[in-house]
PDB file of C-alpha atoms in Angstrom:
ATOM      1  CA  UNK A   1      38.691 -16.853 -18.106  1.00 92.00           C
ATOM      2  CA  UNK A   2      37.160 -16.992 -21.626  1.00 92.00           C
ATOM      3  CA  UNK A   3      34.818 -15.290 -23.976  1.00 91.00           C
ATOM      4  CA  UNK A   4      35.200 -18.161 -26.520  1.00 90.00           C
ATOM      5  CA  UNK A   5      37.553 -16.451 -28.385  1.00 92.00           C
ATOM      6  CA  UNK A   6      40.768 -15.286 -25.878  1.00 94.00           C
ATOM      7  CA  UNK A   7      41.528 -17.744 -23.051  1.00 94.00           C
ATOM      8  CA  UNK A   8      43.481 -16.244 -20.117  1.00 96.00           C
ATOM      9  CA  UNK A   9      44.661 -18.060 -16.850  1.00 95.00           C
ATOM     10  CA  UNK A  10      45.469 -16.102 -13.706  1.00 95.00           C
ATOM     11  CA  UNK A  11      48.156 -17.331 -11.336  1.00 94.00           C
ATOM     12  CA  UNK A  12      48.071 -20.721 -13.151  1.00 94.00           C
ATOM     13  CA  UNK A  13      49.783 -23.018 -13.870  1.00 95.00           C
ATOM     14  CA  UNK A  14      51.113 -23.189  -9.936  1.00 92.00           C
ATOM     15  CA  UNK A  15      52.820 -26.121  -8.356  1.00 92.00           C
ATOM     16  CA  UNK A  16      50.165 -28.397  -7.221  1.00 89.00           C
ATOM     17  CA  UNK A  17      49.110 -28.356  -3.485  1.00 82.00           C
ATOM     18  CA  UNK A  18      51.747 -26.131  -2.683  1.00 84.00           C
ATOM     19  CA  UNK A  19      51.932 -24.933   0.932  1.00 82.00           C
ATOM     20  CA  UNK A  20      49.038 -27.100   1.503  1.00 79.00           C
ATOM     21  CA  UNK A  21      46.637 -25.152  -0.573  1.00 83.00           C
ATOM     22  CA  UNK A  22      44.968 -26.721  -3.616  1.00 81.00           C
ATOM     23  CA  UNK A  23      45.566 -29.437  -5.761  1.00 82.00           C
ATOM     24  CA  UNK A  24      44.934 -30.008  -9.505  1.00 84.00           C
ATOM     25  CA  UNK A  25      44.697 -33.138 -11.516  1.00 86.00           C
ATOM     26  CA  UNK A  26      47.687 -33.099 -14.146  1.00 86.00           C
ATOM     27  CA  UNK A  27      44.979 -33.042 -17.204  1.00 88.00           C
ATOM     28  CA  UNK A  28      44.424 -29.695 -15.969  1.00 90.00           C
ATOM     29  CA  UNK A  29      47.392 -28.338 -17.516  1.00 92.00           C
ATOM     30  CA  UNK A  30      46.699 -30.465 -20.509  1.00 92.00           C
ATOM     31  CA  UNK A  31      43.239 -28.972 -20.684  1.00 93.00           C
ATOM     32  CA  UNK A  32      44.962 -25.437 -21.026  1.00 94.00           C
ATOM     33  CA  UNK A  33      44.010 -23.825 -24.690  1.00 95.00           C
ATOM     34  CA  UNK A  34      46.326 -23.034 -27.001  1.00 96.00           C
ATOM     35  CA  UNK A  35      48.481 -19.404 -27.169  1.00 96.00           C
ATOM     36  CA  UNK A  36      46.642 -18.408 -23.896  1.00 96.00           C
ATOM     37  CA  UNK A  37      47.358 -15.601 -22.173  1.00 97.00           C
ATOM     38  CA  UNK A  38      48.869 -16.252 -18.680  1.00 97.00           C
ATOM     39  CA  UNK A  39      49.116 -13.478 -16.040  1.00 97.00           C
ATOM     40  CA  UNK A  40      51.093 -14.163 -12.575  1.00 96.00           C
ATOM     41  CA  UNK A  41      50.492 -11.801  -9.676  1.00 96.00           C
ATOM     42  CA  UNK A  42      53.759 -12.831  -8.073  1.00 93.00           C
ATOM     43  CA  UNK A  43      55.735 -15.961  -8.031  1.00 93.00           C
ATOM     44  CA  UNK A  44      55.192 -18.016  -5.168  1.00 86.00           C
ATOM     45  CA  UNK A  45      54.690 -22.056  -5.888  1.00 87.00           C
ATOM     46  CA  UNK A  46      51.108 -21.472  -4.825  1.00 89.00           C
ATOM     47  CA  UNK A  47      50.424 -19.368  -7.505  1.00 89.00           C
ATOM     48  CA  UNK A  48      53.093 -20.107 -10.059  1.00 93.00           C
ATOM     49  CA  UNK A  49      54.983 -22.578 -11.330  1.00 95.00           C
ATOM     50  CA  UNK A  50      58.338 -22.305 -13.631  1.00 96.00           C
ATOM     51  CA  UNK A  51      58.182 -26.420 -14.265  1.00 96.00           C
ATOM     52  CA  UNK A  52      54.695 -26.331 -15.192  1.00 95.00           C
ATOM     53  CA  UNK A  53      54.533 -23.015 -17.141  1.00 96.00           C
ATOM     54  CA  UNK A  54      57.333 -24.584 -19.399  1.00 96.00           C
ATOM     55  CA  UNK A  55      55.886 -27.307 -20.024  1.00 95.00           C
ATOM     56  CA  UNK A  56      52.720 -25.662 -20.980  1.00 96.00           C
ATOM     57  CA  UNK A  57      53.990 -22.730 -23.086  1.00 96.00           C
ATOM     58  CA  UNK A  58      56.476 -25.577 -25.034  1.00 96.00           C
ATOM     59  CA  UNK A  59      53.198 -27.475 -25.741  1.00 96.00           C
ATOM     60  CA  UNK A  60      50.914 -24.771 -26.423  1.00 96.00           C
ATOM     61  CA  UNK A  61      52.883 -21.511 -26.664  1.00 96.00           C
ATOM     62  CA  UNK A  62      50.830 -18.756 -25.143  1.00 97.00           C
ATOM     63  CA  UNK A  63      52.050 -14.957 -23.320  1.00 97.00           C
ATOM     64  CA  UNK A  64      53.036 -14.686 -20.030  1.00 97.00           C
ATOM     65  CA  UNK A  65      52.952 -11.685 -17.896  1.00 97.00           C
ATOM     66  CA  UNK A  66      53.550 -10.482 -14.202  1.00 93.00           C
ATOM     67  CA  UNK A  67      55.861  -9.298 -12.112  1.00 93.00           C
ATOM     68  CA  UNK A  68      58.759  -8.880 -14.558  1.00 92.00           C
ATOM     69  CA  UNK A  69      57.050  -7.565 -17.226  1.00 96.00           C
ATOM     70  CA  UNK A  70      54.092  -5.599 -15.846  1.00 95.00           C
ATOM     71  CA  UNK A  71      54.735  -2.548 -18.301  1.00 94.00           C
ATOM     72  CA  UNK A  72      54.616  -5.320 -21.321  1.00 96.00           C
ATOM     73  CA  UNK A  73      50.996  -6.801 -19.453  1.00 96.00           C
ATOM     74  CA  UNK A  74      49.100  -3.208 -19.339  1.00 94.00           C
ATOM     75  CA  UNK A  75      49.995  -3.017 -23.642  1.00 94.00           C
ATOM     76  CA  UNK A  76      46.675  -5.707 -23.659  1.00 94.00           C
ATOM     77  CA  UNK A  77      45.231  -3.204 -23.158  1.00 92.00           C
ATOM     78  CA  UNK A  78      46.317  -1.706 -27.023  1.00 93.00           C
ATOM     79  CA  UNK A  79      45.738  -5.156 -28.242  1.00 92.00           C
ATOM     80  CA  UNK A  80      42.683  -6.714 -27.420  1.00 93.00           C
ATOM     81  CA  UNK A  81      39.022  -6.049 -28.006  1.00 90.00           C
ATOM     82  CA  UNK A  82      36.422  -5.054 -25.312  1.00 92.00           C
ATOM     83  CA  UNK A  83      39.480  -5.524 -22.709  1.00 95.00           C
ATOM     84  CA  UNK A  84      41.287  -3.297 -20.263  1.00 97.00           C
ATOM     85  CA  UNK A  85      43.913  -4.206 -17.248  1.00 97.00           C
ATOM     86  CA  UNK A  86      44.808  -2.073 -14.725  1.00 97.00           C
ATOM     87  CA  UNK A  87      47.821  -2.992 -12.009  1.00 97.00           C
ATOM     88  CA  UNK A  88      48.220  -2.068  -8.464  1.00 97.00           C
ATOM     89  CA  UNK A  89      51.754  -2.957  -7.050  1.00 96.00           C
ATOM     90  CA  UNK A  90      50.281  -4.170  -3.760  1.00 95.00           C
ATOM     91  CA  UNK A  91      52.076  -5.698  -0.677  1.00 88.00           C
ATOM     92  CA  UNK A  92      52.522  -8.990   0.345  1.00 86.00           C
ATOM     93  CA  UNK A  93      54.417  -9.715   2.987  1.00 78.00           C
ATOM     94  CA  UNK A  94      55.910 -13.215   4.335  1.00 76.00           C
ATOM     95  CA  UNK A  95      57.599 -13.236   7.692  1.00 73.00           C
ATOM     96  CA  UNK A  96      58.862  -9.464   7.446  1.00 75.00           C
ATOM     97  CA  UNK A  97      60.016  -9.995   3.653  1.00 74.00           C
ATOM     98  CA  UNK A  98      58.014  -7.743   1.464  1.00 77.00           C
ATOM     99  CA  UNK A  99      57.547  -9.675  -2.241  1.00 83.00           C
ATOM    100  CA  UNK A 100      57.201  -7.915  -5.413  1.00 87.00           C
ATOM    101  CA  UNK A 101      53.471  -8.527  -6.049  1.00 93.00           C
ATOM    102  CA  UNK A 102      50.518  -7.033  -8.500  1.00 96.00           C
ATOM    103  CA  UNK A 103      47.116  -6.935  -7.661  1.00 97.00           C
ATOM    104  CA  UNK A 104      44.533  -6.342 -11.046  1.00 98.00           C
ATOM    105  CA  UNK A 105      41.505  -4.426 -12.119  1.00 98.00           C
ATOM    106  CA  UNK A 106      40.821  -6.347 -15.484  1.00 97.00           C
ATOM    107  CA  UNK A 107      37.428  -4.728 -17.676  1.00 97.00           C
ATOM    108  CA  UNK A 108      36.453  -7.521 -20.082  1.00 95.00           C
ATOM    109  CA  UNK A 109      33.115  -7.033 -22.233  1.00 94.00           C
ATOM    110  CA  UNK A 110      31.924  -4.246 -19.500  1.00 94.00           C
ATOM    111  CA  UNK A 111      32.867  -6.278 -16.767  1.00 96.00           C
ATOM    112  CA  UNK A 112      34.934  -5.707 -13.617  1.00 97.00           C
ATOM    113  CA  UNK A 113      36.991  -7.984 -11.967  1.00 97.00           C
ATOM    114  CA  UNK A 114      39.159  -7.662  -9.593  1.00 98.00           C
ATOM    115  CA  UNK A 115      41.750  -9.885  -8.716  1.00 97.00           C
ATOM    116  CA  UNK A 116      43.851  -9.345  -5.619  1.00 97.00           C
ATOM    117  CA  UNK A 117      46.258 -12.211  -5.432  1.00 95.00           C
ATOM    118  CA  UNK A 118      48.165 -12.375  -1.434  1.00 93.00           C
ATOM    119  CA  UNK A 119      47.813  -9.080  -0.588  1.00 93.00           C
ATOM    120  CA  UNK A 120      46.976  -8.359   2.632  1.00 89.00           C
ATOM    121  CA  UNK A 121      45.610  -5.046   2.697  1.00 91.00           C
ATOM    122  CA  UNK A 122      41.684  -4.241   1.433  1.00 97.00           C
ATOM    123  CA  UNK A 123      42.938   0.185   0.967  1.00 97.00           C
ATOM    124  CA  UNK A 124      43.280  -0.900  -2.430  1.00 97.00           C
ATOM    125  CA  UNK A 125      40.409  -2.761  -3.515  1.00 98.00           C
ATOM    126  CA  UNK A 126      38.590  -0.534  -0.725  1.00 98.00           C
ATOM    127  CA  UNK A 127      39.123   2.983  -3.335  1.00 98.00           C
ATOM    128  CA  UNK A 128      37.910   0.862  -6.646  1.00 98.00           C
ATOM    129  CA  UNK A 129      33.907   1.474  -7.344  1.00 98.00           C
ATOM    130  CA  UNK A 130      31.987  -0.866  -9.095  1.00 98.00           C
ATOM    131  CA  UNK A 131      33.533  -4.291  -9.018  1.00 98.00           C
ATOM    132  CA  UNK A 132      31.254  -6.433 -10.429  1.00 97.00           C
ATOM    133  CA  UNK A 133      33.702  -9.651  -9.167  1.00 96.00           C
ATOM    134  CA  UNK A 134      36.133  -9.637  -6.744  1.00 98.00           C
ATOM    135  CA  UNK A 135      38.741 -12.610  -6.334  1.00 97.00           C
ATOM    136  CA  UNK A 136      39.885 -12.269  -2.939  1.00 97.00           C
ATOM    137  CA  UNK A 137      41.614 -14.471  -0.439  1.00 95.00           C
ATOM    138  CA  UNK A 138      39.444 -14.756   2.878  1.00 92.00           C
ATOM    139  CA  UNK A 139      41.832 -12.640   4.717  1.00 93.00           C
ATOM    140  CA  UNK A 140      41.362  -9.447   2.556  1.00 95.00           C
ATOM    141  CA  UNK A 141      37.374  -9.597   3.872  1.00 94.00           C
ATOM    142  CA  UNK A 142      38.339 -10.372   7.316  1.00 93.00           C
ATOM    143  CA  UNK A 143      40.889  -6.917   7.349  1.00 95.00           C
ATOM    144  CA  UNK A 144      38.527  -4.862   5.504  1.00 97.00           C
ATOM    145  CA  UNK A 145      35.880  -5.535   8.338  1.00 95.00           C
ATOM    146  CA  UNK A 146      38.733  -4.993  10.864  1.00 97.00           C
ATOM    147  CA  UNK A 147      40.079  -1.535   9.302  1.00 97.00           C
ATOM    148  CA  UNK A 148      36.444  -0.543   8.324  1.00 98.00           C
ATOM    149  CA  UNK A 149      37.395  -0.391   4.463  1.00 98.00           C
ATOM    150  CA  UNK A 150      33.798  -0.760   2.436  1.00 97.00           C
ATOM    151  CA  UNK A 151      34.437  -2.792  -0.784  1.00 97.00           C
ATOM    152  CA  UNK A 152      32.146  -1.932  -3.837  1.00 98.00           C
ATOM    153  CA  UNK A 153      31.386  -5.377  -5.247  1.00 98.00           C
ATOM    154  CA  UNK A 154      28.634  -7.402  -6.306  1.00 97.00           C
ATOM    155  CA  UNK A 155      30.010 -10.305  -6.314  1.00 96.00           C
ATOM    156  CA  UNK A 156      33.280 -12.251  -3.952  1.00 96.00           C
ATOM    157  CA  UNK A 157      34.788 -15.553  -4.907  1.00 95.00           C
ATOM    158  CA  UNK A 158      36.770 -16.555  -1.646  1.00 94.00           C
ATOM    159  CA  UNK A 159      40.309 -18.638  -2.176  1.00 91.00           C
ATOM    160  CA  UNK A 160      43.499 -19.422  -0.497  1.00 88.00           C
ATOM    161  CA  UNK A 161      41.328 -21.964   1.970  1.00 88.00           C
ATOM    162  CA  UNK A 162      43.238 -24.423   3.391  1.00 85.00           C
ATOM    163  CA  UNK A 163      41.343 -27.770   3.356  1.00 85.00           C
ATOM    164  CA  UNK A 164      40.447 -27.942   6.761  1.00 88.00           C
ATOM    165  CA  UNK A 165      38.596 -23.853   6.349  1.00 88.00           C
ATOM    166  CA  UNK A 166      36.715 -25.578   3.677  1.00 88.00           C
ATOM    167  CA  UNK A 167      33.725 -27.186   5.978  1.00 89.00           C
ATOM    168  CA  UNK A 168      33.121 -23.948   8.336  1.00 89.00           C
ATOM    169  CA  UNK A 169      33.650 -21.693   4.829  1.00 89.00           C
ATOM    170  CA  UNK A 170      30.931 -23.188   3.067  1.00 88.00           C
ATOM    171  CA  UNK A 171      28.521 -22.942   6.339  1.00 88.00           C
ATOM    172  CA  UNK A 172      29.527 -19.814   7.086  1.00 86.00           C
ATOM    173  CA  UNK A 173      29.121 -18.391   3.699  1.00 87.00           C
ATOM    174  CA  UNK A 174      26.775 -20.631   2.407  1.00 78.00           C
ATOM    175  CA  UNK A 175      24.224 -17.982   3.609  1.00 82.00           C
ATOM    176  CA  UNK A 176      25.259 -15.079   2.444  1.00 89.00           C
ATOM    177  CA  UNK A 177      24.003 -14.302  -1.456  1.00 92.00           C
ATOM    178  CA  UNK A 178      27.142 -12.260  -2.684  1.00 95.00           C
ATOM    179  CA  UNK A 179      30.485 -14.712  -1.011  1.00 94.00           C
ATOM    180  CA  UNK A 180      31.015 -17.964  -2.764  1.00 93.00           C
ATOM    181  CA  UNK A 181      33.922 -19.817  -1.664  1.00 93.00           C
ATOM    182  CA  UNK A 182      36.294 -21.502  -4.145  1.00 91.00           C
ATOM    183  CA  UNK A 183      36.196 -24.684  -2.540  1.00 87.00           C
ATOM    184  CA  UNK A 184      35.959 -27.561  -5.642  1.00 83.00           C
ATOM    185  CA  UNK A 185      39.025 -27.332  -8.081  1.00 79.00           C
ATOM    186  CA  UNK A 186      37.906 -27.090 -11.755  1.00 77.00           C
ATOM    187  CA  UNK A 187      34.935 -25.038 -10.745  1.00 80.00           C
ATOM    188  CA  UNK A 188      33.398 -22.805 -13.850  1.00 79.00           C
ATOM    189  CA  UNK A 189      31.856 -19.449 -12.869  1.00 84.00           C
ATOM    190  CA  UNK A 190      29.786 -17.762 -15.384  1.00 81.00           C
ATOM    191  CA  UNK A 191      29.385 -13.965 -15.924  1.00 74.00           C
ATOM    192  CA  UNK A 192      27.512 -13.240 -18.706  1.00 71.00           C
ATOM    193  CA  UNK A 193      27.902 -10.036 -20.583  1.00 64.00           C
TER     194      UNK A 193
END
């Protein structure tokens, strides 16, 4: 995300294709701006990567925040312009084992984004009003409609689709005005404020 002036990346770098998920062309990471600000919501290889991180903050120094520092990430908040985070220590299970994971409420320039990370559970996003975009993964829409949890946004960008959800994502959501699926890697979304 950028206004042109601060550059921040959300759960990237990560380890390419990891679990099967994405991959990214190595120029991405030599794309990434200069003293960026990078913010993890946990550390799984899918979302972040140690190897790659290094390499990037060696080359083009930067902040990182997330798990281990979350008091440290919600100072921003003193320091930049226009901008406000807020954290949600939300759960994300894998086979029983409960990982330390964030989930963020970021206000940028009047904006709202939300951005969930693995979570599985929608009660969180579900009691925040006035998203304006919500980064979800597809299963947080299919247990809100389960659990009958409304979420308040005007906007979804669908990820964590594994390349074969791709085809019947786009066709399925192709039709509906507010749900884009994050299907093309490098894709830019603008918001304009």
């Amino acid at each position: 995300m950028t206004d042109g002036i601060t550059n921040f990346y959300i759960d990237f770098p990560y380890k390419s294709g990891a679990h099967g998920y994405m991959e990214f062309k190595e120029s991405e990471l030599d794309s990434i701006k200069e003293n960026s600000i990078f913010i993890f919501t946990h550390k799984h290889s899918d979302h972040y990567s140690k190897k790659n991180l290094k390499k990037v903050m060696k080359e083009k120094g930067g902040q990182t925040y997330g798990v281990s520092n979350i008091s440290e990430l919600e100072k921003l908040n003193e320091t930049l312009d226009n901008f406000e985070i807020e954290t949600f220590k939300t759960e994300h299970k894998v086979f029983g084992i409960n990982f330390r994971h964030y989930s963020f409420l970021i206000t940028w320039h009047g904006k709202r984004m939300y951005l969930s990370g693995d979570t599985t559970e929608p009660q969180t996003i579900g009691k925040i009003k006035n998203i304006d975009w919500a980064f979800v993964p597809y299963w947080i829409l299919k247990n809100a409609k389960e659990q009958k949890i409304d979420i308040d946004a005007d906007m979804y960008y669908v990820y964590h689709l594994y390349p074969e959800q791709i085809p019947s994502a786009k066709e399925n959501w192709d039709k509906v005005d507010n749900i884009h699926p994050l299907t093309e890697q490098g894709e830019i979304l603008k918001l304009e404020y």
